[in-house]
PDB file of C-alpha atoms in Angstrom:
ATOM      1  CA  UNK A   1    -145.421 -41.324  30.931  1.00  0.00           C
ATOM      2  CA  UNK A   2    -145.262 -40.215  27.335  1.00  0.00           C
ATOM      3  CA  UNK A   3    -146.414 -37.454  25.989  1.00  0.00           C
ATOM      4  CA  UNK A   4    -149.540 -37.798  23.161  1.00  0.00           C
ATOM      5  CA  UNK A   5    -147.521 -35.912  20.736  1.00  0.00           C
ATOM      6  CA  UNK A   6    -144.457 -38.805  20.928  1.00  0.00           C
ATOM      7  CA  UNK A   7    -146.962 -41.522  20.426  1.00  0.00           C
ATOM      8  CA  UNK A   8    -148.483 -40.124  17.695  1.00  0.00           C
ATOM      9  CA  UNK A   9    -145.170 -39.015  16.185  1.00  0.00           C
ATOM     10  CA  UNK A  10    -144.219 -42.537  16.416  1.00  0.00           C
ATOM     11  CA  UNK A  11    -146.975 -43.945  14.915  1.00  0.00           C
ATOM     12  CA  UNK A  12    -146.499 -41.525  12.192  1.00  0.00           C
ATOM     13  CA  UNK A  13    -142.739 -42.514  11.585  1.00  0.00           C
ATOM     14  CA  UNK A  14    -143.775 -46.120  11.591  1.00  0.00           C
ATOM     15  CA  UNK A  15    -146.347 -45.602   8.974  1.00  0.00           C
ATOM     16  CA  UNK A  16    -143.554 -44.102   6.425  1.00  0.00           C
ATOM     17  CA  UNK A  17    -141.317 -46.424   7.540  1.00  0.00           C
ATOM     18  CA  UNK A  18    -143.418 -49.314   6.216  1.00  0.00           C
ATOM     19  CA  UNK A  19    -144.627 -47.479   3.106  1.00  0.00           C
ATOM     20  CA  UNK A  20    -140.878 -47.027   2.191  1.00  0.00           C
ATOM     21  CA  UNK A  21    -139.227 -50.108   0.828  1.00  0.00           C
ATOM     22  CA  UNK A  22    -135.981 -48.707   0.538  1.00  0.00           C
ATOM     23  CA  UNK A  23    -133.518 -47.926   3.695  1.00  0.00           C
ATOM     24  CA  UNK A  24    -133.894 -44.187   4.800  1.00  0.00           C
ATOM     25  CA  UNK A  25    -131.131 -42.321   5.532  1.00  0.00           C
ATOM     26  CA  UNK A  26    -131.399 -41.379   9.238  1.00  0.00           C
ATOM     27  CA  UNK A  27    -130.314 -37.647   9.466  1.00  0.00           C
ATOM     28  CA  UNK A  28    -132.242 -37.032   6.107  1.00  0.00           C
ATOM     29  CA  UNK A  29    -135.480 -38.253   7.944  1.00  0.00           C
ATOM     30  CA  UNK A  30    -134.789 -36.227  11.277  1.00  0.00           C
ATOM     31  CA  UNK A  31    -134.171 -33.178   8.743  1.00  0.00           C
ATOM     32  CA  UNK A  32    -137.547 -33.704   7.251  1.00  0.00           C
ATOM     33  CA  UNK A  33    -139.611 -34.794  10.421  1.00  0.00           C
ATOM     34  CA  UNK A  34    -137.866 -32.866  12.925  1.00  0.00           C
ATOM     35  CA  UNK A  35    -139.614 -29.421  12.048  1.00  0.00           C
ATOM     36  CA  UNK A  36    -142.854 -31.537  12.107  1.00  0.00           C
ATOM     37  CA  UNK A  37    -142.732 -32.318  15.989  1.00  0.00           C
ATOM     38  CA  UNK A  38    -143.390 -28.920  16.478  1.00  0.00           C
ATOM     39  CA  UNK A  39    -147.010 -29.441  15.253  1.00  0.00           C
ATOM     40  CA  UNK A  40    -147.486 -32.760  16.989  1.00  0.00           C
ATOM     41  CA  UNK A  41    -146.742 -31.016  20.356  1.00  0.00           C
ATOM     42  CA  UNK A  42    -148.927 -27.765  19.673  1.00  0.00           C
ATOM     43  CA  UNK A  43    -152.040 -30.151  18.705  1.00  0.00           C
ATOM     44  CA  UNK A  44    -151.604 -33.123  20.983  1.00  0.00           C
ATOM     45  CA  UNK A  45    -150.071 -32.083  24.166  1.00  0.00           C
ATOM     46  CA  UNK A  46    -152.746 -30.217  25.676  1.00  0.00           C
ATOM     47  CA  UNK A  47    -156.597 -31.009  27.342  1.00  0.00           C
ATOM     48  CA  UNK A  48    -158.071 -31.414  23.717  1.00  0.00           C
ATOM     49  CA  UNK A  49    -155.218 -33.413  22.308  1.00  0.00           C
ATOM     50  CA  UNK A  50    -156.724 -36.771  22.604  1.00  0.00           C
ATOM     51  CA  UNK A  51    -159.666 -35.687  20.529  1.00  0.00           C
ATOM     52  CA  UNK A  52    -158.142 -33.964  18.014  1.00  0.00           C
ATOM     53  CA  UNK A  53    -155.981 -36.992  17.796  1.00  0.00           C
ATOM     54  CA  UNK A  54    -159.290 -39.037  17.189  1.00  0.00           C
ATOM     55  CA  UNK A  55    -160.656 -36.595  14.629  1.00  0.00           C
ATOM     56  CA  UNK A  56    -157.514 -36.061  12.301  1.00  0.00           C
ATOM     57  CA  UNK A  57    -154.983 -38.931  13.073  1.00  0.00           C
ATOM     58  CA  UNK A  58    -155.871 -41.430  10.568  1.00  0.00           C
ATOM     59  CA  UNK A  59    -155.432 -38.501   7.857  1.00  0.00           C
ATOM     60  CA  UNK A  60    -152.281 -37.575   9.181  1.00  0.00           C
ATOM     61  CA  UNK A  61    -151.301 -41.402   9.596  1.00  0.00           C
ATOM     62  CA  UNK A  62    -152.083 -41.248   5.677  1.00  0.00           C
ATOM     63  CA  UNK A  63    -149.992 -38.456   5.218  1.00  0.00           C
ATOM     64  CA  UNK A  64    -147.057 -40.236   6.805  1.00  0.00           C
ATOM     65  CA  UNK A  65    -147.731 -43.388   4.621  1.00  0.00           C
ATOM     66  CA  UNK A  66    -148.164 -41.490   1.392  1.00  0.00           C
ATOM     67  CA  UNK A  67    -144.723 -39.476   2.424  1.00  0.00           C
ATOM     68  CA  UNK A  68    -143.025 -42.836   2.782  1.00  0.00           C
ATOM     69  CA  UNK A  69    -144.284 -44.063  -0.646  1.00  0.00           C
ATOM     70  CA  UNK A  70    -143.479 -40.899  -2.489  1.00  0.00           C
ATOM     71  CA  UNK A  71    -139.777 -40.981  -0.962  1.00  0.00           C
ATOM     72  CA  UNK A  72    -139.369 -44.688  -2.306  1.00  0.00           C
ATOM     73  CA  UNK A  73    -140.966 -43.658  -5.935  1.00  0.00           C
ATOM     74  CA  UNK A  74    -138.402 -40.647  -6.205  1.00  0.00           C
ATOM     75  CA  UNK A  75    -135.587 -42.672  -4.804  1.00  0.00           C
ATOM     76  CA  UNK A  76    -136.159 -45.329  -7.517  1.00  0.00           C
ATOM     77  CA  UNK A  77    -136.905 -42.616 -10.252  1.00  0.00           C
ATOM     78  CA  UNK A  78    -133.197 -41.507  -9.832  1.00  0.00           C
ATOM     79  CA  UNK A  79    -131.839 -45.201  -9.126  1.00  0.00           C
ATOM     80  CA  UNK A  80    -130.998 -44.376  -5.633  1.00  0.00           C
ATOM     81  CA  UNK A  81    -130.501 -47.403  -3.221  1.00  0.00           C
ATOM     82  CA  UNK A  82    -131.209 -45.010   0.099  1.00  0.00           C
ATOM     83  CA  UNK A  83    -133.839 -42.671   0.215  1.00  0.00           C
ATOM     84  CA  UNK A  84    -132.002 -39.583   0.819  1.00  0.00           C
ATOM     85  CA  UNK A  85    -132.889 -35.666   1.550  1.00  0.00           C
ATOM     86  CA  UNK A  86    -133.730 -34.938  -1.825  1.00  0.00           C
ATOM     87  CA  UNK A  87    -136.231 -37.730  -2.271  1.00  0.00           C
ATOM     88  CA  UNK A  88    -137.945 -36.936   1.045  1.00  0.00           C
ATOM     89  CA  UNK A  89    -138.072 -33.078   0.473  1.00  0.00           C
ATOM     90  CA  UNK A  90    -139.594 -34.085  -2.943  1.00  0.00           C
ATOM     91  CA  UNK A  91    -142.142 -36.283  -1.239  1.00  0.00           C
ATOM     92  CA  UNK A  92    -142.701 -33.755   1.182  1.00  0.00           C
ATOM     93  CA  UNK A  93    -143.537 -30.962  -1.369  1.00  0.00           C
ATOM     94  CA  UNK A  94    -146.422 -33.398  -2.639  1.00  0.00           C
ATOM     95  CA  UNK A  95    -147.740 -33.930   0.551  1.00  0.00           C
ATOM     96  CA  UNK A  96    -147.554 -30.432   1.671  1.00  0.00           C
ATOM     97  CA  UNK A  97    -149.318 -29.738  -1.495  1.00  0.00           C
ATOM     98  CA  UNK A  98    -152.113 -31.979  -0.756  1.00  0.00           C
ATOM     99  CA  UNK A  99    -152.495 -30.563   2.758  1.00  0.00           C
ATOM    100  CA  UNK A 100    -152.694 -27.247   1.244  1.00  0.00           C
ATOM    101  CA  UNK A 101    -155.359 -27.928  -1.350  1.00  0.00           C
ATOM    102  CA  UNK A 102    -157.350 -30.178   1.491  1.00  0.00           C
ATOM    103  CA  UNK A 103    -156.969 -26.979   3.800  1.00  0.00           C
ATOM    104  CA  UNK A 104    -159.684 -25.065   1.793  1.00  0.00           C
ATOM    105  CA  UNK A 105    -162.286 -27.265   2.554  1.00  0.00           C
ATOM    106  CA  UNK A 106    -160.880 -27.566   6.569  1.00  0.00           C
ATOM    107  CA  UNK A 107    -159.579 -24.582   8.030  1.00  0.00           C
ATOM    108  CA  UNK A 108    -157.839 -26.962  10.796  1.00  0.00           C
ATOM    109  CA  UNK A 109    -155.789 -28.964   8.062  1.00  0.00           C
ATOM    110  CA  UNK A 110    -154.212 -25.938   7.155  1.00  0.00           C
ATOM    111  CA  UNK A 111    -152.612 -25.849  10.813  1.00  0.00           C
ATOM    112  CA  UNK A 112    -151.073 -29.068  10.248  1.00  0.00           C
ATOM    113  CA  UNK A 113    -149.476 -28.134   7.166  1.00  0.00           C
ATOM    114  CA  UNK A 114    -147.348 -25.472   8.609  1.00  0.00           C
ATOM    115  CA  UNK A 115    -144.435 -26.098  11.286  1.00  0.00           C
ATOM    116  CA  UNK A 116    -143.636 -23.622  13.020  1.00  0.00           C
ATOM    117  CA  UNK A 117    -146.867 -21.610  12.154  1.00  0.00           C
ATOM    118  CA  UNK A 118    -144.862 -18.611  11.000  1.00  0.00           C
ATOM    119  CA  UNK A 119    -143.783 -20.868   7.745  1.00  0.00           C
ATOM    120  CA  UNK A 120    -147.520 -20.528   6.545  1.00  0.00           C
ATOM    121  CA  UNK A 121    -146.563 -17.392   5.599  1.00  0.00           C
ATOM    122  CA  UNK A 122    -142.732 -17.643   4.368  1.00  0.00           C
ATOM    123  CA  UNK A 123    -143.822 -21.083   2.391  1.00  0.00           C
ATOM    124  CA  UNK A 124    -140.180 -22.569   2.659  1.00  0.00           C
ATOM    125  CA  UNK A 125    -141.206 -25.024   0.263  1.00  0.00           C
ATOM    126  CA  UNK A 126    -142.464 -24.333  -3.294  1.00  0.00           C
ATOM    127  CA  UNK A 127    -145.362 -26.405  -3.388  1.00  0.00           C
ATOM    128  CA  UNK A 128    -147.005 -24.562  -6.232  1.00  0.00           C
ATOM    129  CA  UNK A 129    -145.960 -27.020  -9.195  1.00  0.00           C
ATOM    130  CA  UNK A 130    -146.815 -30.256  -7.018  1.00  0.00           C
ATOM    131  CA  UNK A 131    -150.408 -28.231  -6.305  1.00  0.00           C
ATOM    132  CA  UNK A 132    -150.822 -27.679  -9.730  1.00  0.00           C
ATOM    133  CA  UNK A 133    -150.169 -31.286 -10.799  1.00  0.00           C
ATOM    134  CA  UNK A 134    -152.536 -32.461  -8.257  1.00  0.00           C
ATOM    135  CA  UNK A 135    -155.246 -30.422  -8.847  1.00  0.00           C
ATOM    136  CA  UNK A 136    -154.986 -31.608 -12.436  1.00  0.00           C
ATOM    137  CA  UNK A 137    -154.435 -35.387 -11.900  1.00  0.00           C
ATOM    138  CA  UNK A 138    -156.481 -35.798  -9.010  1.00  0.00           C
ATOM    139  CA  UNK A 139    -159.138 -32.920  -8.640  1.00  0.00           C
ATOM    140  CA  UNK A 140    -160.996 -33.067  -5.347  1.00  0.00           C
ATOM    141  CA  UNK A 141    -164.550 -33.632  -5.732  1.00  0.00           C
ATOM    142  CA  UNK A 142    -166.841 -30.840  -5.023  1.00  0.00           C
ATOM    143  CA  UNK A 143    -169.046 -31.276  -1.981  1.00  0.00           C
ATOM    144  CA  UNK A 144    -172.906 -31.573  -2.906  1.00  0.00           C
ATOM    145  CA  UNK A 145    -175.205 -28.784  -2.213  1.00  0.00           C
ATOM    146  CA  UNK A 146    -178.400 -30.020  -0.178  1.00  0.00           C
ATOM    147  CA  UNK A 147    -181.538 -27.522  -0.819  1.00  0.00           C
TER     148      UNK A 147
END
């Protein structure tokens, strides 16, 4: 029987591929996505995994789709005919920045941003410029206070 994490991971890869119109270099894709598999296993392969996927799966699938679209955008920007590691890495920086910004409102979201968890502290990708760009271009609406 397939693990929940495998099913969810495959769904996200399908979303990424559907959003990216150009061919994707498979080794580049494996490099970028390989480290994310850990999070899928950690969050989904335990008794509450199904509930977590039900609660957060749509957001994760959306992020995968955005990753594919941004990778396609960056490849078009440089005139590439195949999406490679540079384009996927640039796209991942934008998605990671969005995840980091969103995690301020939802602490669980921050767990999905890092892979493995110690990378949250090491920050191997410099997402600062992307975070600044997103905050300026598409500010997150503040939650309305009641009462």
